[in-house]
CSV table of C-alpha atoms and ligand atoms in Angstrom, one decimal:
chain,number,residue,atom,x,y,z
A,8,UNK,CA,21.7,-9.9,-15.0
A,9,UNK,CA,20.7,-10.1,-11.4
A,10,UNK,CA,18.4,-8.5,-8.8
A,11,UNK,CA,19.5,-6.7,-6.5
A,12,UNK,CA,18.1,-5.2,-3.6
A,13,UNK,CA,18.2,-2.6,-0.5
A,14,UNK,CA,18.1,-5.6,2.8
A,15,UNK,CA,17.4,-3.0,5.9
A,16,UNK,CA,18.5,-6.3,8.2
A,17,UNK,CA,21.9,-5.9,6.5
A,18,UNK,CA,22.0,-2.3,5.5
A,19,UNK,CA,23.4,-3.3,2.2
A,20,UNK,CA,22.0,-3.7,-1.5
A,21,UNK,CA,22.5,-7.9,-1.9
A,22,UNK,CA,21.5,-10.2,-4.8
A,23,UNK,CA,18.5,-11.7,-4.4
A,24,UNK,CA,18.5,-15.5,-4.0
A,25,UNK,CA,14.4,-17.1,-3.4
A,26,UNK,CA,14.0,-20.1,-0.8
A,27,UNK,CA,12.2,-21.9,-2.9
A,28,UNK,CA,12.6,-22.6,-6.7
A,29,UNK,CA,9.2,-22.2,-7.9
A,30,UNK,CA,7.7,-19.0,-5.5
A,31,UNK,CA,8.9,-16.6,-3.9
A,32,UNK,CA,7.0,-15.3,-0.8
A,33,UNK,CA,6.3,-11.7,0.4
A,34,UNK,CA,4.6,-10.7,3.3
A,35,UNK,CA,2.9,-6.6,3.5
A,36,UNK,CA,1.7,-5.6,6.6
A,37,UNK,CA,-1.9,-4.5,5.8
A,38,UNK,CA,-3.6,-1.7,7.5
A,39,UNK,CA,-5.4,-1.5,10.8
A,40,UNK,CA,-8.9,-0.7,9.5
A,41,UNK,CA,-10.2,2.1,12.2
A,42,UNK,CA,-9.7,5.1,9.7
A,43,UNK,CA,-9.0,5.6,5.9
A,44,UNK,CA,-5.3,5.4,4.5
A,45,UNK,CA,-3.9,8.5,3.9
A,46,UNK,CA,-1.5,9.2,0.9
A,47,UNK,CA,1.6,8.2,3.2
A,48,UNK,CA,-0.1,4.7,3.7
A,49,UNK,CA,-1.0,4.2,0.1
A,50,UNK,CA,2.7,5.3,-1.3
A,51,UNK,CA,3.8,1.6,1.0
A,52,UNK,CA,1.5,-0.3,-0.6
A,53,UNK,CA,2.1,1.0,-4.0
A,54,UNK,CA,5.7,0.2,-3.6
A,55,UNK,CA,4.5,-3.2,-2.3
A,56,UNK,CA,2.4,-3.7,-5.6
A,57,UNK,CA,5.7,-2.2,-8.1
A,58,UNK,CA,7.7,-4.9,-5.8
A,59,UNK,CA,5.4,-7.6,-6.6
A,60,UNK,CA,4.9,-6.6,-10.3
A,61,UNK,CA,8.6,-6.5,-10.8
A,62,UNK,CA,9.3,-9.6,-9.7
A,63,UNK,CA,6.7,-10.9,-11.9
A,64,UNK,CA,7.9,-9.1,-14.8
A,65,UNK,CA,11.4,-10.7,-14.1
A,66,UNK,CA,9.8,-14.2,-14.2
A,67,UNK,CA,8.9,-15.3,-10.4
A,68,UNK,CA,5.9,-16.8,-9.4
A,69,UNK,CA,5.1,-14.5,-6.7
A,70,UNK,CA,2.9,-15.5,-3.4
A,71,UNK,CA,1.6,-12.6,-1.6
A,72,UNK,CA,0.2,-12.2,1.6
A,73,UNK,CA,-1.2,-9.3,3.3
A,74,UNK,CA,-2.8,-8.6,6.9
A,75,UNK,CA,-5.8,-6.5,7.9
A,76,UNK,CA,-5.3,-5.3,11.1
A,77,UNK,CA,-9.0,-5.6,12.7
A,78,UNK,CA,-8.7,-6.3,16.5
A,79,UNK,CA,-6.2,-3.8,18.5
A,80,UNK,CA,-6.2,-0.8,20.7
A,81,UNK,CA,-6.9,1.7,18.1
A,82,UNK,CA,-9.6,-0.3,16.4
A,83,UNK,CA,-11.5,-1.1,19.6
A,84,UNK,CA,-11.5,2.4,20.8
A,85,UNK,CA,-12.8,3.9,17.3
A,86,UNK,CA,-15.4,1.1,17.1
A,87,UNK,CA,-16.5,2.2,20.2
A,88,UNK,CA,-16.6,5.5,20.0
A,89,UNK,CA,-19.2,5.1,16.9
A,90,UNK,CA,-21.7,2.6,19.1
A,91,UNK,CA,-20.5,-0.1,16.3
A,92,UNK,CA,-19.7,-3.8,17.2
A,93,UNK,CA,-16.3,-4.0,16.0
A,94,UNK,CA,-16.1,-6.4,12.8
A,95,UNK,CA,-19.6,-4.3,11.5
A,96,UNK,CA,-17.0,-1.1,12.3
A,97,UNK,CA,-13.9,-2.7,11.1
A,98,UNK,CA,-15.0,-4.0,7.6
A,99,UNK,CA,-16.5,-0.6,6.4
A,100,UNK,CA,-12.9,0.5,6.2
A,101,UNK,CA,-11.5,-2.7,4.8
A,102,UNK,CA,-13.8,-2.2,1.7
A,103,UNK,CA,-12.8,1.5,1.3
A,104,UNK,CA,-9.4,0.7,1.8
A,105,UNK,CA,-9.7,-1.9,-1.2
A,106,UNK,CA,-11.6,1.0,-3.5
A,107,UNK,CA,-8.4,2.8,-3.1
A,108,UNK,CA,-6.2,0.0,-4.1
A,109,UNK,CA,-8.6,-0.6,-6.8
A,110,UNK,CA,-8.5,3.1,-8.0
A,111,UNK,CA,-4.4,2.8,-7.7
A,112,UNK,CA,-4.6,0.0,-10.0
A,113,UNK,CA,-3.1,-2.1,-7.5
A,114,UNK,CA,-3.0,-5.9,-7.9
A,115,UNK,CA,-4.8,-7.3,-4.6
A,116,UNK,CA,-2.7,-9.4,-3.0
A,117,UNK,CA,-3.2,-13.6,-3.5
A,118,UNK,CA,-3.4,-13.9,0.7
A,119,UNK,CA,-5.4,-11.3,2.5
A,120,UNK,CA,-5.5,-12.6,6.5
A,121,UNK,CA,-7.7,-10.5,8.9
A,122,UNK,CA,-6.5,-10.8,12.8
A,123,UNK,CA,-9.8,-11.6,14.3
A,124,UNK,CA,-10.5,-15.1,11.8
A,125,UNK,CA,-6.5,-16.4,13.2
A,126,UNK,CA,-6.7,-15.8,16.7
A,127,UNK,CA,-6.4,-19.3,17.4
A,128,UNK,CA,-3.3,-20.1,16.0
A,129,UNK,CA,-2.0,-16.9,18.0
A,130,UNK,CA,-3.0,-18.8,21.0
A,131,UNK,CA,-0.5,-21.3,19.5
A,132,UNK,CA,2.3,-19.6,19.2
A,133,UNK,CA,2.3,-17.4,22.6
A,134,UNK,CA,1.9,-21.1,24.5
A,135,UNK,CA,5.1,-22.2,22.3
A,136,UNK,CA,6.8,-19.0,23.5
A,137,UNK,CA,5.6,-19.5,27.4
A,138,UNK,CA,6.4,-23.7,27.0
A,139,UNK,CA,10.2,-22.2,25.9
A,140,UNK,CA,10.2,-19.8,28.2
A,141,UNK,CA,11.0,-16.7,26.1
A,142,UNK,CA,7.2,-15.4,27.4
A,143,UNK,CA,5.8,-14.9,30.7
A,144,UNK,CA,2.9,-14.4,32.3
A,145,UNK,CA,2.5,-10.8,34.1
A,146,UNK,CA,-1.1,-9.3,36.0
A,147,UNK,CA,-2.5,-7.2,32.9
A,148,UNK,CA,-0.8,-9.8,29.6
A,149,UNK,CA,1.6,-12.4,28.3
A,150,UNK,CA,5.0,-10.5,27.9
A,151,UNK,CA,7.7,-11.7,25.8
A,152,UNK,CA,11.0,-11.5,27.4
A,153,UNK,CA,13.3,-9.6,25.4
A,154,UNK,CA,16.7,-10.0,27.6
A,155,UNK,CA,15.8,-14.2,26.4
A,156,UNK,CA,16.8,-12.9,23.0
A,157,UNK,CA,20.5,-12.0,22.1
A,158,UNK,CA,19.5,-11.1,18.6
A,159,UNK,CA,17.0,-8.8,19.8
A,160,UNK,CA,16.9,-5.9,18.2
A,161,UNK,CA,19.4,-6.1,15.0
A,162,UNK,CA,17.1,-5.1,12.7
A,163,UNK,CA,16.2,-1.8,13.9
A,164,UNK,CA,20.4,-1.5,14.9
A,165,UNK,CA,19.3,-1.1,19.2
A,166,UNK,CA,22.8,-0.4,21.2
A,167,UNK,CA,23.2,-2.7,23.5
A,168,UNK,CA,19.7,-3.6,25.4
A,169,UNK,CA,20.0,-2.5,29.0
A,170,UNK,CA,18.8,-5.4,31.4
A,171,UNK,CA,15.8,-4.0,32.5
A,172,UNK,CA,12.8,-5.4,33.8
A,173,UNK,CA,10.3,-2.9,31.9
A,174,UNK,CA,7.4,-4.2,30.1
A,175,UNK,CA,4.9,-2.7,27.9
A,176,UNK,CA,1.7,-3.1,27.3
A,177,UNK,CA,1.1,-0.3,24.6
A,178,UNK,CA,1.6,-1.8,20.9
A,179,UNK,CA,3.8,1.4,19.9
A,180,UNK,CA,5.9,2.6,21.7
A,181,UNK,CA,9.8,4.6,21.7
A,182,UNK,CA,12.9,3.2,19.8
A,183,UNK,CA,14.7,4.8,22.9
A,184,UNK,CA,13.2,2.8,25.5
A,185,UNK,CA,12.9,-1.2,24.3
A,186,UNK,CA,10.7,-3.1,26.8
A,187,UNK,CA,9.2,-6.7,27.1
A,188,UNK,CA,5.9,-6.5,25.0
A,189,UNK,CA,2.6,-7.6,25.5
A,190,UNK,CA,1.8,-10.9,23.5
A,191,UNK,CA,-1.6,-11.1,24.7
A,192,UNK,CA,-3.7,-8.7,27.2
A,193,UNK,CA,-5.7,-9.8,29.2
A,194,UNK,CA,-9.4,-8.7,29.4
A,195,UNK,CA,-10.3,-5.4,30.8
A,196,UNK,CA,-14.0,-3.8,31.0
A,197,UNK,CA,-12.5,-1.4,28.1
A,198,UNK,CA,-12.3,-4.1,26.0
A,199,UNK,CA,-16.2,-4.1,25.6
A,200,UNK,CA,-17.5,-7.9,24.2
A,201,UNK,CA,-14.2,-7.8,22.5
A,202,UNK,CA,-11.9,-11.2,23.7
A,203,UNK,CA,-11.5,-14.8,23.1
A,204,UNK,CA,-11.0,-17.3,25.8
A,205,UNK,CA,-7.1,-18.8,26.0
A,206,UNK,CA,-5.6,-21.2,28.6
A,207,UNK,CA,-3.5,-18.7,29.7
A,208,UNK,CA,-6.6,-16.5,30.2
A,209,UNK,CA,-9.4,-14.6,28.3
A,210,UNK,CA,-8.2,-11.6,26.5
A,211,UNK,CA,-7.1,-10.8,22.6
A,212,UNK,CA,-3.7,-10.5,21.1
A,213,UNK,CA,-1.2,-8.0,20.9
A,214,UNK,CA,-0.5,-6.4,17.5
A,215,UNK,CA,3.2,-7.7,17.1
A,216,UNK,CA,1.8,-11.3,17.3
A,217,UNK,CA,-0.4,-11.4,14.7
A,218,UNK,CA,1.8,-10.5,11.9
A,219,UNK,CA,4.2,-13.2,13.0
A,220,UNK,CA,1.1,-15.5,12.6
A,221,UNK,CA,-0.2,-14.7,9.6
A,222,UNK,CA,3.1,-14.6,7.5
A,223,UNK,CA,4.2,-17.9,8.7
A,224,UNK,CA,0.9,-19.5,8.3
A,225,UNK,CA,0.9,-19.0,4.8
A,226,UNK,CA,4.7,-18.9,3.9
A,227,UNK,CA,5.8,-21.1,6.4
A,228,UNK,CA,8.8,-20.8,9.1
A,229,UNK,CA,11.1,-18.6,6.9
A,230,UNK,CA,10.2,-16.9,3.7
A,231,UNK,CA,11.5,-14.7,1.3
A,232,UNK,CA,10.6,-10.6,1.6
A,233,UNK,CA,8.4,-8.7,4.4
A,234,UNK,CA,7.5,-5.1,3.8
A,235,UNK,CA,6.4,-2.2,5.3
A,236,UNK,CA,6.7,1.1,6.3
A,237,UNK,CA,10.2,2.3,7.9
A,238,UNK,CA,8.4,3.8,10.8
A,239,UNK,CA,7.5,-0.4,11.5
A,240,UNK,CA,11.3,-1.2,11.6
A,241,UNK,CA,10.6,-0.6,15.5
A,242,UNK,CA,9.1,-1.9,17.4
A,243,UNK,CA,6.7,-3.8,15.2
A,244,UNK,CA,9.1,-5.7,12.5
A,245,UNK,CA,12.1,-5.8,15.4
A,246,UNK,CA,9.3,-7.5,17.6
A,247,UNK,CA,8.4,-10.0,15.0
A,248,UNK,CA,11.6,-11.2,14.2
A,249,UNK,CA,11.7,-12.1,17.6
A,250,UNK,CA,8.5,-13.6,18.5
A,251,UNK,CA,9.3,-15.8,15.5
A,252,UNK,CA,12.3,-17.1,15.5
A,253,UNK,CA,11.8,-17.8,19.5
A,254,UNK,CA,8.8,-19.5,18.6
A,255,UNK,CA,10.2,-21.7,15.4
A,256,UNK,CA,14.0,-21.8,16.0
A,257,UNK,CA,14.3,-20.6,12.5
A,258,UNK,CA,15.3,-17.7,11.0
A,259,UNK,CA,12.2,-15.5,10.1
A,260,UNK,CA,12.8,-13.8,6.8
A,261,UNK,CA,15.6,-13.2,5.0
A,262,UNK,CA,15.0,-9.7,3.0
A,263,UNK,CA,13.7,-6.8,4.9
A,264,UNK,CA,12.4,-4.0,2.4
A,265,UNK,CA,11.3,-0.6,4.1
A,266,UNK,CA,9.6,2.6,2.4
A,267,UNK,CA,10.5,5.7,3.1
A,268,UNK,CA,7.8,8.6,4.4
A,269,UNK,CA,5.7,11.1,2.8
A,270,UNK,CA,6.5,14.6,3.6
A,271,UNK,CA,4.5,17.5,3.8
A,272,UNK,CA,6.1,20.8,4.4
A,273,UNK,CA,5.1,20.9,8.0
A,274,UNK,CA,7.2,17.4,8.2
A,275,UNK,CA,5.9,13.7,8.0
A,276,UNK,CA,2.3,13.4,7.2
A,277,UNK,CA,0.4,11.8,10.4
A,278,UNK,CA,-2.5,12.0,12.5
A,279,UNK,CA,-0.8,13.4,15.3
A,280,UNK,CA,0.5,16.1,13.3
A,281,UNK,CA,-3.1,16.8,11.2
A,282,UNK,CA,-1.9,17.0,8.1
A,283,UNK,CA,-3.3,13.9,6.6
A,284,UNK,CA,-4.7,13.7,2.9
A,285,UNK,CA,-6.8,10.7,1.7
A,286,UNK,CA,-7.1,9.8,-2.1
A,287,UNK,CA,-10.4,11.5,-2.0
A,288,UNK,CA,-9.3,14.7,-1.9
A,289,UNK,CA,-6.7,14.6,-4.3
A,290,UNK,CA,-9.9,13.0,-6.3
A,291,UNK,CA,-12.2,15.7,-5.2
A,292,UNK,CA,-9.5,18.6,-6.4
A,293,UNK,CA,-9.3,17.6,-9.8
A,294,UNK,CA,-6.6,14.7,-9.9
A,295,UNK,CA,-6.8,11.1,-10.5
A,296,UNK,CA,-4.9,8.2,-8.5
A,297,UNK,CA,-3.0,7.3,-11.2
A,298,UNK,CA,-1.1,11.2,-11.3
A,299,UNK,CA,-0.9,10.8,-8.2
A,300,UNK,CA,1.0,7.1,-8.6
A,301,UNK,CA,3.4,8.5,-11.1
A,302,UNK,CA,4.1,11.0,-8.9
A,303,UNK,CA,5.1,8.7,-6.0
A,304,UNK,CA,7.1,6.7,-8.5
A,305,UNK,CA,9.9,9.7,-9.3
A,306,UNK,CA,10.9,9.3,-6.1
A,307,UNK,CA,13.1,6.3,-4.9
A,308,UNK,CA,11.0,4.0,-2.6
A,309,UNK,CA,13.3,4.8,0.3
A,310,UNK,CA,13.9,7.9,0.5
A,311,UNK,CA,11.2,10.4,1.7
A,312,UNK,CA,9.2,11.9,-0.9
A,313,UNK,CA,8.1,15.6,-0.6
A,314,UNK,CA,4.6,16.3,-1.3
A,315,UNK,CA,3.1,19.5,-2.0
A,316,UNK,CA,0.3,20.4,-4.8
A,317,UNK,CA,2.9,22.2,-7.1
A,318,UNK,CA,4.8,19.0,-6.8
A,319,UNK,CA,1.3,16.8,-7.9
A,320,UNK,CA,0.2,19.5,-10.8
A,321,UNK,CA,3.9,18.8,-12.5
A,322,UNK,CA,3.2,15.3,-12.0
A,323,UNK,CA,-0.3,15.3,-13.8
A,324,UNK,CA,0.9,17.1,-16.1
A,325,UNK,CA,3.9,15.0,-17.3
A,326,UNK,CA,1.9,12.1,-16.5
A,327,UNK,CA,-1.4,13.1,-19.1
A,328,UNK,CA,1.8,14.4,-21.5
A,329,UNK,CA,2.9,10.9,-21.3
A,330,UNK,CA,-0.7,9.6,-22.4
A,331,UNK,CA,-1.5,11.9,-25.2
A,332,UNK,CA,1.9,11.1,-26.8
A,333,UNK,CA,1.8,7.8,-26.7
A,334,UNK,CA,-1.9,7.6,-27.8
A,335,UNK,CA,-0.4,9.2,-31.1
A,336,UNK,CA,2.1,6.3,-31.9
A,337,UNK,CA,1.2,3.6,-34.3
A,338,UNK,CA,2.0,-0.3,-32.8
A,339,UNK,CA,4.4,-2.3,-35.0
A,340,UNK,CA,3.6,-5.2,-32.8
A,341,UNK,CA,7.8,-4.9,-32.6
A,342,UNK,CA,9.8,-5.2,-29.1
A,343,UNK,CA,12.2,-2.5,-28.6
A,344,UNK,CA,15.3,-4.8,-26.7
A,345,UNK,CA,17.8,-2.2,-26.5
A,346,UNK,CA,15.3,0.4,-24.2
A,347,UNK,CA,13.8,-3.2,-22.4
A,348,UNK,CA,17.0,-4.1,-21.5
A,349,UNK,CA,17.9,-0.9,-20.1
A,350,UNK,CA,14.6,-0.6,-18.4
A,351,UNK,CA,14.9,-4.6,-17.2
A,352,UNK,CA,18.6,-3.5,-15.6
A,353,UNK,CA,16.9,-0.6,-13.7
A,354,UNK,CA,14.0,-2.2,-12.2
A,355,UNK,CA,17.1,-5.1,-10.8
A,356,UNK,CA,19.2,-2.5,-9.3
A,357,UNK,CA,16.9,-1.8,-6.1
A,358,UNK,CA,13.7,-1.4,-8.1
A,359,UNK,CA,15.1,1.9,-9.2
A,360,UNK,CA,11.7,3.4,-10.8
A,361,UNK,CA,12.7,7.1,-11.8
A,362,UNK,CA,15.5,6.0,-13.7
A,363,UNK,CA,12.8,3.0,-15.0
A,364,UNK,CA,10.5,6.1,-15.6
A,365,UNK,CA,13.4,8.1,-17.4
A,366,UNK,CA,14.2,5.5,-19.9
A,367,UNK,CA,10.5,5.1,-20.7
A,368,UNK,CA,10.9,8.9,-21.6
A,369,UNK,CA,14.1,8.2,-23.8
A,370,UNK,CA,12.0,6.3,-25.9
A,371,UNK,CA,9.1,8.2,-26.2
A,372,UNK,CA,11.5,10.9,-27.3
A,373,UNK,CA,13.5,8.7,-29.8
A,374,UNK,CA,12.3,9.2,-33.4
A,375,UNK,CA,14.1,6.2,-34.6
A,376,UNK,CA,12.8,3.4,-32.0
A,377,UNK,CA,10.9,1.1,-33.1
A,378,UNK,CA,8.7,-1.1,-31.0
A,379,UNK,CA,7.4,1.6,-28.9
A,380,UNK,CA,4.1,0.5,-28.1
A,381,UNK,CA,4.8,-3.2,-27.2
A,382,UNK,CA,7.8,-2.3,-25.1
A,383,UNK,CA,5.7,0.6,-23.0
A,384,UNK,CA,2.8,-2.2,-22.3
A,385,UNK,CA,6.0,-4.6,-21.0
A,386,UNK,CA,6.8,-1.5,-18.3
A,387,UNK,CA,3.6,-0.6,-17.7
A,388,UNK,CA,3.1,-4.4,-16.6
A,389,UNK,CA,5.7,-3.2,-13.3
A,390,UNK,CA,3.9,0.2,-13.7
A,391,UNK,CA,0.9,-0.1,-14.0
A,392,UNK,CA,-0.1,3.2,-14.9
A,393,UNK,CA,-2.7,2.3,-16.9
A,394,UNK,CA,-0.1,4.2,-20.2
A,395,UNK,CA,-2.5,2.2,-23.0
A,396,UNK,CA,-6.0,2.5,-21.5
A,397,UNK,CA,-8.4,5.5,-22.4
A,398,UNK,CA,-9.6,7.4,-20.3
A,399,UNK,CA,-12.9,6.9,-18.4
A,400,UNK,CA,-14.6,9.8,-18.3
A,401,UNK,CA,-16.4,9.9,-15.1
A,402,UNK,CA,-19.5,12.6,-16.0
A,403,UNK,CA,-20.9,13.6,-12.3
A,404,UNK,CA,-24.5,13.1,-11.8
A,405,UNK,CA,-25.4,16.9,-12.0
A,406,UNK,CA,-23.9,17.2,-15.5
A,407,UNK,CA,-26.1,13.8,-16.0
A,408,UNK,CA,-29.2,15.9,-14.9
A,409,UNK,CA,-28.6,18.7,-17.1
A,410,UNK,CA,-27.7,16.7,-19.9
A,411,UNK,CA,-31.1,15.0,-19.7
A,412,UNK,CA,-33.1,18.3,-19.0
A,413,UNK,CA,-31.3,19.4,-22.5
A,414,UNK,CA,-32.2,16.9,-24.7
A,415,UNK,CA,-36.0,17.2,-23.6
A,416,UNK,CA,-35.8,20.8,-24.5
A,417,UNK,CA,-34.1,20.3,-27.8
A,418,UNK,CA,-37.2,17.8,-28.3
A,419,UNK,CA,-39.7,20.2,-28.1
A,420,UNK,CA,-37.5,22.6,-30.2
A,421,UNK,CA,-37.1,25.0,-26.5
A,422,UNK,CA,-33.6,26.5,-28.1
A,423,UNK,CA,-33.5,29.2,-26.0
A,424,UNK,CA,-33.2,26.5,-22.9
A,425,UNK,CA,-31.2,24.5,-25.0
A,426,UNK,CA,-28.5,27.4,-25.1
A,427,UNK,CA,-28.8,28.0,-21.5
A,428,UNK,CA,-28.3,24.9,-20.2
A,429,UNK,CA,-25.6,24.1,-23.1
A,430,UNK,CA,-23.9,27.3,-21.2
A,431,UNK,CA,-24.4,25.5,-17.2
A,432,UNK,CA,-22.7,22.1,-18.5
A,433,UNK,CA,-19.8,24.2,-19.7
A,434,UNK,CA,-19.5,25.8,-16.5
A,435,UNK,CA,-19.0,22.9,-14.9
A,436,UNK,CA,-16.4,21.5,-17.7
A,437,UNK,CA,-18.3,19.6,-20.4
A,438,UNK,CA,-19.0,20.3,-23.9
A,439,UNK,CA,-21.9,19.4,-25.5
A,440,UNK,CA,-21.4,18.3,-29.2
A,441,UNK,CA,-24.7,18.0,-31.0
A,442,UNK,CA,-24.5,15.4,-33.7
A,443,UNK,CA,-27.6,14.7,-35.9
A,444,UNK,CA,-29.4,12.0,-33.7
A,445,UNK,CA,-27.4,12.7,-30.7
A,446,UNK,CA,-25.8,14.7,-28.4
A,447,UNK,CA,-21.9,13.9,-27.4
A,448,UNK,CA,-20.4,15.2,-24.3
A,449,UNK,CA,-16.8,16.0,-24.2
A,450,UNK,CA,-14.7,17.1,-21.0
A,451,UNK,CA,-13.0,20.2,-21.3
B,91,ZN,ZN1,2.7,-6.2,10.6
């Protein structure tokens, strides 16, 4: 049995061969902490978790690294916006973004690199790149000289580059129109007390660079896997590949994995368009993250997964189906090889997770496997879906109140409050089960 998987540099499904015998390194890029991450964002870095889990599962030692994003256009100009210094403004997000990986069940990656502590070794690398001549120095930046790179631009399959002189100083900008990007800008008076002083002048890096820093700083010169969203594939991951290899002469990475987007019915979901939805209010209507991680999980990583609420409720509801059945079965302590194997052979063709989901179903339903239990806490190791864990309830702080209010009535024998309040906790879905010392609560 082999792994294979979906290369985007190649366009092909190829076996997977690691550089090194004893790791194998993957590089995520991390968010740019300036705003929470909606359900789009969090789908990538589930699939960057299942990727990392699976591998895992198949016996790698796995390192991870992952970026934050905290010094670039977007982050300055939210910072501010809210009269914040920037790191105060950048790391309030960091920590929420974390709560929702936390809440996903998401194993944090080993390496977590934020841009502003590496700026120095950015320096480093944009000198390499002007001492080689692939970068050059322009009024407003450092550009890096795309027509210096005949490779430029494979990745994201670019026709031919036209020979033009155009540079950008934008981080993102249109697949149509490649440019020479900005390595480093130079300081303006927008840029607040944001900059660090360089020898090709004071400023702060562009965004492109600092990915290509913070993998190889870790992983070294060439390494395994980089992930990311497909809209990255250009110009952020095409610009990194070049920056890199200019810089090191070596080839950057050798396995390119992309996610695919999440669609709402008025297209993909994105600021521009305003149809964003954060965990928090799938939370705050009713569902938890980890429906909403099975859910993501039916769908193949790269292709675009349509999200609407009917499409979550079916999801919760096959999802707690899932739970309540297999909180019935008895554990033999046995393995089940024949449904492991199957469910082994899925997760190496392309880390094909419905059809890893499916067979996890077929056994469920199969009245004469044995081993269940065992065998579903093997998957749920790439899952992680929490299939063996009870449920926490969470009892909001109101029920809490009335709770308390309840049991100091019942103490002084007030059972017509006792009722009424009884009847308020059940309006807001809670039971109150009155045992002979105490009272239980149960969620409805
Ligand atoms: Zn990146």
């Amino acid at each position: 049995m082999v792994l294979e998987l979906y290369n985007t540099l190649t366009r092909k499904k190829e076996v997977f061969k690691p550089i090194h015998k004893d790791y194998v390194g993957i590089y995520s890029c991390g968010p740019t902490v300036y705003n929470y991450a909606h359900i789009g964002n969090l789908r990538t870095y589930i699939f960057n978790d299942l990727l990392k889990r699976s591998l895992i599962f198949l016996g790698y030692k796995v390192k991870h690294v992952m970026n934050i994003t905290d010094v670039d256009d977007k982050t300055i100009k939210a910072s501010q916006k809210n009269h914040e210094k920037l790191n105060d403004f950048t790391r309030k997000y960091e920590k929420i973004f974390f709560n929702d990986l936390n809440e996903l069940n998401i194993i944090k990656p080993d390496y977590v690199l934020r841009a502003t502590e590496n700026v120095q070794d950015m320096i480093k690398m944009i000198q390499k790149l002007l001492d080689k001549g692939y970068a050059y120095k322009a009024s407003d930046g450092i550009y890096f000289s795309i027509s210096k790179d005949k490779n430029y631009g494979k990745l994201a399959n670019l026709k031919k580059i036209k020979d033009n002189k155009e540079r950008i100083k934008n981080d993102e900008y249109d697949k149509e129109n490649p440019q020479d990007f900005a390595l480093w800008k130079f300081y303006a008076k927008e840029d607040g007390d944001v900059f660090w002083e360089a020898p090709f002048g004071k400023g702060r890096p562009g965004w492109h660079i600092e990915c290509s820093v913070m993998s190889t700083k870790v992983l070294g010169d060439s390494f395994d896997i980089h992930t990311g969203a497909t809209d990255l594939i250009f110009p952020h991951h095409t610009n990194e590949i070049a920056q890199s290899q200019a810089a090191t002469g070596k080839n950057f990475v050798n396995y390119w994995i992309h996610t695919g987007f999440l669609n709402m019915k008025e297209g993909k979901m994105s600021k521009s368009v305003g149809n964003i939805l954060y965990l928090e209010n799938l939370i705050e209507k009713g569902y938890n993250a980890m429906e909403y991680k099975y859910m993501t999980l039916n769908t193949h990583y790269r292709m675009p997964l349509n999200f609407s609420i009917e499409n979550l409720d079916a999801s919760k509801n096959a999802y707690q189906r899932l739970k309540n059945i297999i909180s019935e079965i008895k554990n033999d302590k046995k393995v089940n090889d024949k449904y492991l194997k199957e469910f082994t052979e899925a997760i190496e063709d392309d880390f094909d997770m419905p059809r890893a989901l499916s067979i996890l179903w077929n056994l469920i339903r199969d009245e004469n496997a044995n081993g269940k239990i065992e065998t579903i806490k093997k998957m749920d190791e790439v899952f992680g879906l929490k299939f063996l864990e009870k449920e926490e309830i969470k009892i909001p702080s109101e029920v809490k109140k009335l709770v308390d209010e309840r049991e100091r009535a019942r103490k002084e024998k007030n059972w017509k409050k006792s009722d009424e309040l009884r009847d308020k906790i059940k309006k807001l879905g809670f039971i109150v089960e009155d045992n002979e010392n105490r009272s239980k609560l149960v969620k409805i």
